Amino acid sequence: MTTFIRGGLVVGPVSAQPLDVLVDGERVVALLAPGDTSLGADLAASADRVIDATGKYVVPGGVDAHTHMELPFGGTFASDTFETGTVAAAHGGTTTIIDFAVQRTGERVQDGLTAWHEKAAGQCAVDYGFHQIIGGVDDESLKAMDELVDEGITSFKLFMAYPGVFYSDDGQILRAMQTASSNGSMIMMHAENGMAIDVLVQQALAQGHTDPVYHGLTRPWETEAEATNRAIMLARLTGAPLYVVHMSAKQAVSVLQANKDEGWNVFGETCPQYLYLSLEDQLAAPGFEGAKWVCSTPLRAKAEHHQDELWRYLRTNDLSIVSTDHCPFCFKEQKELGLGNFSKIPNGIGSVEHRMDLIYQGVVDGRISLERWVELCSTTPARMFGLYGRKGDIRPGFDADVVVYDPAGRTEIGLHKTHHMNMDHSAWEGFEIDGHVDTVISRGTVLVDGGEYHGVKGHGEYLKRGLSQYLI
Ligand code: DUC
Ligand code: ZN
Ligand code: ZN
């Protein structure tokens, strides 16, 4: 089966060029300048399928390096399964996800990983890999880290937050980093000072402050900046590469920037919610409505001016990646677990469907270039997590994961508009994007065309990842 995508502007991380793309089976086989007849006089006539991309961008499928399908959290589970979440991802032009397998405290790492394989196998619309959450650092889990690298799981998430749940203390973090340093893997860090936050939470509740906005007020930027600095210092001590997830505080990124500038392998990710949503406009919404936007790190105050700085850090590559931290919960019966006590609201926002659009809006708004959009959403996540060569670019030999994006189109986000995530609300209700995902191709198979879904359950394959291809 050959596919010929003609007439579009092929956008990569460094250039945007008018090129035709020839796909054979699951792979890209050639990029051809318009009029190039070296592979045949009329490829449009000989190809099995022709996609006309005239006036459109042809971009590598999105790589969302941070999702949580079915994550157990706060007495419930994230509401998207691998099936529903990857269908939603496909609609939004994301053709690869990297989800977090979970070792709960007291559980064996390998058992947690096996459970994740069982949840995902045969269910996914798009390709998927795993990071591993280490919920209990001990001799056995450190040994498992070495074994997992051989199984294509080359990054491990630790938590400085959530004492009693996923939390690791500094000694445990140091030991895990030493292991990562010796086996070449990446430590991913949830950098918030969980011990300090827990005290602030208890004090707020004791004063009768139960509304969702207190989730943000009890996790001030200092708790993120302090933990980020501590994580970086421990990484420097051990030589482990460090990737700080879901960064929302400009002060935390500033610490990261200083250490990057010194040449350390420390990297940062932010998420669409921190670029567009705020404590005042969403988290402090009347009544219990703000629960929809309870996530950690929290949405920050507009008054503190984080968003412009985060966009700037995306431009300067002090932040390297935009992922979603997709962790959806329904309002009814899930977010409502925290009625009368904000600390019981399950943490998370669903965005896997909207990342490519939301960050493209940054191109329209003049905040980032077209090439940087591709680099942040596809190329760097692929390189950071050992998938480059297959994912993250449109080049001969790469998987034919391609999105035809229409800059003249429009996307209205909302529960009754564009919404395939398994949630009873959209955190992005009312957002409008000056662009549109037209066609989505995964390994040569058309998943979405003109809004119509053609994918099949189980098309998505497990990706055994290599070590990071982004280290200095
Ligand atoms: N943050 C969230 O918002 N949800 C899941 C876990 C996390 O760290
Ligand atoms: Zn986290
Ligand atoms: Zn997360």
XYZ file of C-alpha atoms and ligand atoms in Angstrom:
482
model
C 0.000 0.000 0.000
C 1.559 3.302 -1.065
C 0.349 6.744 -0.050
C 1.351 9.948 -1.782
C 0.862 13.169 0.218
C 1.288 15.967 -2.241
C 1.343 19.728 -2.322
C 1.901 20.438 1.372
C 4.496 22.296 3.373
C 6.478 19.636 5.253
C 7.402 21.041 8.654
C 10.288 19.598 10.646
C 12.189 20.883 13.667
C 14.535 23.005 11.565
C 12.736 23.843 8.325
C 9.434 24.051 6.508
C 9.661 23.118 2.828
C 7.245 22.405 0.001
C 7.708 18.646 -0.421
C 5.672 15.631 -1.447
C 5.824 12.607 0.865
C 5.823 9.025 -0.398
C 4.812 6.334 2.076
C 5.186 2.623 1.419
C 3.561 0.335 3.943
C 4.335 1.639 7.406
C 7.304 3.847 6.534
C 8.154 7.092 4.812
C 10.281 6.195 1.794
C 10.908 9.520 0.082
C 10.546 13.271 0.289
C 10.331 14.815 -3.164
C 10.514 18.383 -4.352
C 7.438 19.290 -6.390
C 7.971 18.120 -9.952
C 10.689 15.603 -9.040
C 10.127 12.603 -11.321
C 13.073 10.494 -10.153
C 10.758 7.849 -8.652
C 8.179 7.944 -11.441
C 6.630 10.350 -13.877
C 3.294 10.524 -12.081
C 3.314 9.214 -8.504
C -0.165 10.599 -7.945
C -1.411 8.212 -10.617
C 0.543 5.166 -9.461
C 0.068 5.478 -5.680
C -2.687 3.469 -4.002
C -3.883 6.543 -2.153
C -3.324 10.245 -2.737
C -3.808 12.892 -0.079
C -3.961 16.446 -1.321
C -2.238 18.684 1.230
C -2.236 21.850 -0.863
C -2.199 24.885 1.407
C -1.657 22.709 4.469
C 1.143 21.737 6.813
C 2.424 18.176 6.797
C 3.873 17.506 10.244
C 5.183 14.489 12.160
C 2.554 12.883 14.374
C 2.554 14.221 17.893
C 4.452 12.431 20.662
C 2.829 12.998 24.049
C 5.480 11.894 26.530
C 3.305 12.196 29.641
C -0.076 10.490 29.972
C -1.852 8.603 32.748
C -4.465 6.209 31.397
C -6.322 4.495 34.251
C -3.962 5.935 36.877
C -5.030 4.941 40.402
C -5.281 8.207 42.319
C -7.141 9.384 45.409
C -9.359 6.328 45.670
C -10.373 6.305 42.018
C -8.862 5.785 38.549
C -8.185 8.223 35.724
C -11.250 7.886 33.526
C -9.626 7.209 30.145
C -8.700 3.654 29.310
C -5.933 2.992 26.810
C -8.698 2.521 24.254
C -10.594 5.782 24.844
C -7.511 7.863 25.573
C -5.639 6.828 22.454
C -8.680 7.367 20.223
C -8.854 10.898 21.647
C -5.102 11.324 21.078
C -5.498 10.256 17.448
C -8.263 12.803 16.856
C -5.895 15.523 18.014
C -2.935 14.460 15.877
C -0.995 12.610 18.566
C 0.222 9.277 17.208
C 2.469 8.197 20.080
C 1.940 8.330 23.816
C 4.297 7.417 26.613
C 2.259 6.419 29.643
C 3.406 5.805 33.206
C 3.339 2.240 34.466
C 2.881 2.305 38.222
C 4.677 0.497 41.009
C 2.509 1.197 43.995
C 4.253 1.265 47.373
C 4.604 -2.324 48.574
C 4.198 -3.780 45.077
C 6.956 -5.292 42.904
C 8.029 -3.085 40.000
C 7.707 -5.969 37.532
C 4.146 -6.677 38.715
C 3.173 -3.044 38.214
C 4.660 -3.121 34.739
C 2.908 -6.376 33.843
C -0.404 -4.834 34.906
C 0.259 -1.885 32.582
C 1.053 -4.141 29.639
C -2.217 -5.969 30.315
C -4.200 -2.732 30.374
C -2.715 -1.513 27.076
C -2.140 -4.586 24.906
C -4.581 -4.832 22.017
C -6.430 -1.688 23.116
C -4.553 1.225 21.619
C -5.340 3.317 18.559
C -1.818 4.739 18.441
C 1.634 3.475 19.378
C 2.596 3.573 23.019
C 5.585 3.202 25.300
C 5.972 3.282 29.054
C 7.908 5.128 31.689
C 7.963 3.409 35.090
C 6.847 5.105 38.300
C 8.959 3.850 41.178
C 6.682 4.086 44.201
C 9.087 2.382 46.601
C 12.839 2.696 46.199
C 14.574 -0.334 47.728
C 17.161 -2.938 46.688
C 14.638 -4.891 44.648
C 13.206 -1.918 42.754
C 16.703 -0.615 42.003
C 17.570 -3.980 40.481
C 14.336 -3.857 38.484
C 15.387 -0.500 37.021
C 18.347 -2.238 35.358
C 16.108 -5.005 34.008
C 13.537 -2.578 32.651
C 16.090 -0.684 30.596
C 16.578 -3.913 28.615
C 12.801 -4.100 28.122
C 12.666 -0.633 26.549
C 11.653 1.302 29.639
C 14.431 3.799 29.968
C 12.943 6.484 32.206
C 11.766 6.353 35.812
C 9.490 8.773 37.597
C 9.968 9.659 41.236
C 7.791 11.878 43.403
C 8.967 14.498 45.887
C 5.236 15.088 46.542
C 2.422 12.909 47.886
C 3.929 11.597 51.173
C 2.507 8.175 52.000
C 1.552 7.490 48.384
C 4.225 7.794 45.691
C 6.697 9.874 47.752
C 10.441 9.180 47.837
C 12.718 10.811 50.393
C 16.054 12.366 49.435
C 18.041 9.235 50.254
C 15.779 7.130 48.072
C 16.019 9.671 45.281
C 19.794 9.652 45.547
C 19.918 5.854 45.285
C 17.592 5.765 42.272
C 19.660 8.473 40.604
C 22.843 6.493 41.206
C 21.213 3.540 39.473
C 20.083 5.709 36.572
C 23.556 7.153 36.285
C 25.020 3.668 35.966
C 22.478 2.219 33.509
C 22.044 5.333 31.336
C 18.355 5.885 32.032
C 16.554 9.148 32.760
C 15.073 10.206 36.093
C 11.784 12.048 35.704
C 10.866 14.114 38.729
C 7.615 15.381 40.149
C 9.281 18.294 41.894
C 7.146 19.692 44.692
C 8.059 19.755 48.384
C 5.373 17.325 49.534
C 6.207 17.516 53.235
C 5.821 21.298 53.347
C 2.685 21.150 51.202
C 1.059 18.633 53.539
C 1.521 21.005 56.492
C 0.037 23.903 54.523
C -2.908 21.703 53.488
C -3.631 20.634 57.079
C -3.419 24.254 58.265
C -5.791 25.437 55.522
C -8.333 22.729 56.304
C -8.100 23.488 60.053
C -9.064 27.079 59.223
C -12.118 25.863 57.311
C -10.659 26.544 53.850
C -12.096 23.672 51.831
C -12.629 25.116 48.322
C -10.628 23.968 45.265
C -8.686 27.225 45.076
C -6.867 26.185 48.257
C -5.280 23.372 46.290
C -3.297 26.071 44.499
C -2.790 28.305 47.500
C -1.243 25.455 49.526
C 1.221 24.579 46.732
C 2.936 27.952 46.227
C 5.665 28.395 43.634
C 8.348 28.210 46.343
C 7.494 24.538 46.928
C 8.135 23.818 43.239
C 11.294 25.926 42.980
C 12.786 24.410 46.156
C 12.114 20.845 45.058
C 13.382 21.529 41.536
C 16.621 22.895 42.931
C 17.009 19.919 45.290
C 16.348 17.442 42.485
C 18.917 19.147 40.286
C 21.537 19.127 43.044
C 20.973 15.410 43.655
C 21.200 14.776 39.910
C 24.462 16.698 39.763
C 25.815 14.681 42.689
C 25.091 11.429 40.909
C 25.505 12.339 37.251
C 21.999 11.107 36.417
C 20.113 12.850 33.606
C 17.062 14.625 35.019
C 13.771 15.570 33.377
C 11.478 17.718 35.518
C 7.838 17.097 34.607
C 4.875 19.514 34.502
C 6.764 22.704 35.352
C 4.505 25.667 36.080
C 6.592 28.129 38.131
C 8.919 30.511 36.307
C 11.239 30.500 39.338
C 11.670 26.730 39.063
C 12.507 26.987 35.360
C 14.979 29.732 36.138
C 16.892 27.312 38.407
C 16.785 24.717 35.637
C 18.030 27.242 33.102
C 21.056 28.164 35.240
C 22.053 24.505 35.528
C 21.450 23.793 31.843
C 23.683 26.726 31.043
C 26.417 25.062 33.086
C 26.103 22.026 30.840
C 24.214 19.613 33.070
C 21.807 17.106 31.577
C 18.710 18.650 33.144
C 15.542 19.193 31.135
C 12.089 20.585 31.695
C 8.592 19.989 30.424
C 5.520 22.149 30.709
C 1.885 21.449 29.814
C -0.834 23.398 27.987
C -2.742 24.108 31.200
C 0.146 26.157 32.595
C 0.373 28.172 29.384
C -3.306 29.120 29.176
C -5.195 28.531 32.447
C -4.827 30.240 35.817
C -5.624 30.108 39.492
C -7.882 33.168 39.264
C -9.848 32.229 36.129
C -10.248 28.473 36.557
C -9.215 27.122 39.971
C -11.059 29.924 41.804
C -14.257 29.442 39.766
C -17.427 29.796 41.887
C -18.570 26.963 44.125
C -16.905 23.624 43.496
C -16.423 24.251 39.746
C -12.685 24.855 40.229
C -12.245 21.141 40.996
C -12.100 20.555 37.217
C -8.720 22.259 37.212
C -7.139 20.685 40.274
C -3.839 19.255 39.101
C -0.289 19.143 40.438
C 1.761 21.186 40.021
C -1.180 23.589 40.305
C -2.413 26.307 37.991
C -0.579 29.436 39.059
C -1.752 32.981 39.713
C -1.951 35.350 36.761
C -0.809 38.016 39.210
C 2.551 36.203 39.442
C 3.108 36.378 35.658
C 4.266 32.852 34.913
C 2.719 32.288 31.492
C 4.683 34.774 29.391
C 7.852 33.456 31.005
C 6.961 29.834 30.261
C 6.389 30.691 26.596
C 9.721 32.488 26.564
C 11.432 29.444 28.094
C 9.831 27.312 25.385
C 11.345 29.606 22.760
C 14.796 29.491 24.313
C 14.748 25.697 24.866
C 15.067 26.075 28.614
C 11.800 24.137 28.498
C 12.262 21.378 25.934
C 8.879 19.688 25.611
C 5.153 20.256 25.915
C 3.340 17.154 27.173
C -0.164 17.001 28.585
C 0.107 15.126 31.909
C -3.232 13.793 30.646
C -4.953 12.548 33.794
C -8.719 12.855 33.298
C -11.373 12.538 35.973
C -15.105 13.042 35.602
C -16.681 15.822 37.632
C -19.525 13.609 38.858
C -18.398 11.099 41.450
C -14.671 11.592 40.801
C -13.819 15.280 41.281
C -16.795 15.294 43.679
C -14.825 13.073 46.056
C -13.327 16.362 47.243
C -16.583 18.185 48.025
C -15.932 19.838 51.379
C -12.208 18.976 51.329
C -10.051 20.168 48.408
C -7.260 17.734 49.338
C -9.483 14.811 48.335
C -10.075 16.060 44.779
C -8.294 13.661 42.393
C -5.474 15.582 40.711
C -5.557 15.835 36.964
C -6.747 17.486 33.759
C -7.529 15.788 30.438
C -5.836 17.295 27.387
C -4.401 14.492 25.257
C -6.764 15.392 22.426
C -5.903 19.079 22.317
C -2.154 19.493 22.782
C -1.221 19.844 19.115
C -3.977 22.439 18.557
C -3.329 24.377 21.759
C 0.375 24.689 21.077
C -0.242 25.504 17.398
C -2.217 28.494 18.683
C 1.131 29.660 20.094
C 2.378 29.827 16.481
C -0.653 31.865 15.444
C -0.138 34.180 18.415
C 3.520 34.725 17.468
C 4.920 33.054 20.587
C 6.807 30.218 18.849
C 7.752 29.375 15.269
C 6.122 26.668 13.184
C 9.284 24.572 13.417
C 9.462 25.013 17.181
C 5.858 23.747 17.441
C 6.944 20.525 15.759
C 10.101 20.306 17.823
C 8.272 20.775 21.147
C 5.397 18.427 20.361
C 7.066 15.683 18.292
C 10.782 15.756 17.649
C 12.224 16.491 21.079
C 9.888 14.105 22.956
C 10.962 11.379 20.522
C 14.658 12.170 21.011
C 14.378 12.690 24.766
C 12.859 9.257 25.243
C 14.732 7.123 22.749
C 12.255 6.966 19.870
C 14.030 9.075 17.263
C 14.723 7.131 14.089
C 11.103 5.996 14.110
C 9.140 8.877 15.610
C 9.278 12.652 15.739
C 10.175 13.562 12.163
C 9.186 12.931 8.555
C 12.220 11.360 6.957
C 12.897 8.290 4.835
C 12.960 5.224 7.075
C 10.841 6.779 9.821
C 7.397 5.471 10.723
C 4.792 7.143 8.549
C 3.135 8.994 11.413
C 1.918 12.103 9.663
C -0.603 14.835 10.381
C -2.024 17.070 7.685
C -2.801 20.302 9.503
C -4.952 23.032 7.989
C -3.891 26.548 9.031
C -7.046 27.905 7.432
C -9.247 25.590 9.487
C -10.767 26.230 12.880
C -11.211 24.020 15.930
C -13.825 24.695 18.569
C -13.092 22.759 21.732
C -15.911 21.662 23.989
C -17.793 18.705 25.402
C -20.322 18.744 22.552
C -17.797 19.765 19.909
C -14.357 18.189 19.697
C -14.296 15.743 22.580
C -13.452 12.060 22.543
C -11.892 11.767 25.999
C -13.881 9.776 28.543
C -14.823 12.777 30.662
C -18.110 14.503 31.467
C -16.601 17.954 30.998
C -13.811 19.650 29.099
C -11.150 21.647 30.908
C -10.867 23.537 27.614
C -14.552 24.381 27.047
C -14.905 27.393 24.762
C -11.307 27.462 23.517
C -11.058 28.156 19.782
C -7.990 27.388 17.691
C -7.049 28.963 14.359
C -6.088 25.645 12.796
C -7.397 22.147 12.329
C -6.174 18.548 12.352
C -7.415 17.266 8.987
C -5.791 13.886 8.428
C -3.920 11.663 10.874
C -1.804 8.744 9.691
C -0.167 6.200 11.984
C 2.398 3.846 10.443
C 0.812 4.366 7.025
C -2.754 3.765 8.224
C -5.248 6.622 8.076
C -6.803 6.996 11.522
C -8.657 10.264 11.056
C -9.727 11.962 7.860
C -11.808 15.127 7.812
C -12.990 14.485 11.368
C -14.056 10.897 10.556
C -12.404 8.182 12.614
C -11.180 5.131 10.678
C -8.863 3.597 13.281
C -9.128 0.144 14.758
C -8.613 -0.988 18.320
C -5.242 -2.656 18.678
C -3.547 -0.892 15.766
C -1.236 0.785 18.299
C 1.919 -1.176 19.089
C 4.134 -1.234 22.159
C 7.336 0.721 21.585
C 10.490 -0.600 23.146
C 12.474 2.573 23.695
C 16.197 3.175 23.617
C 18.173 5.461 25.893
C 17.713 9.205 25.569
C 19.118 10.641 22.341
C 19.162 14.168 23.763
C 21.953 14.138 26.327
C 24.970 16.389 26.137
N -0.251 15.324 38.821
C -1.520 15.354 38.406
O -2.098 16.430 38.237
N -2.149 14.189 38.192
C -1.529 12.938 38.299
C -0.279 12.907 39.012
C 0.417 14.197 39.084
O 1.557 14.238 39.425
Zn 3.561 14.414 38.607
Zn 1.878 13.035 35.541
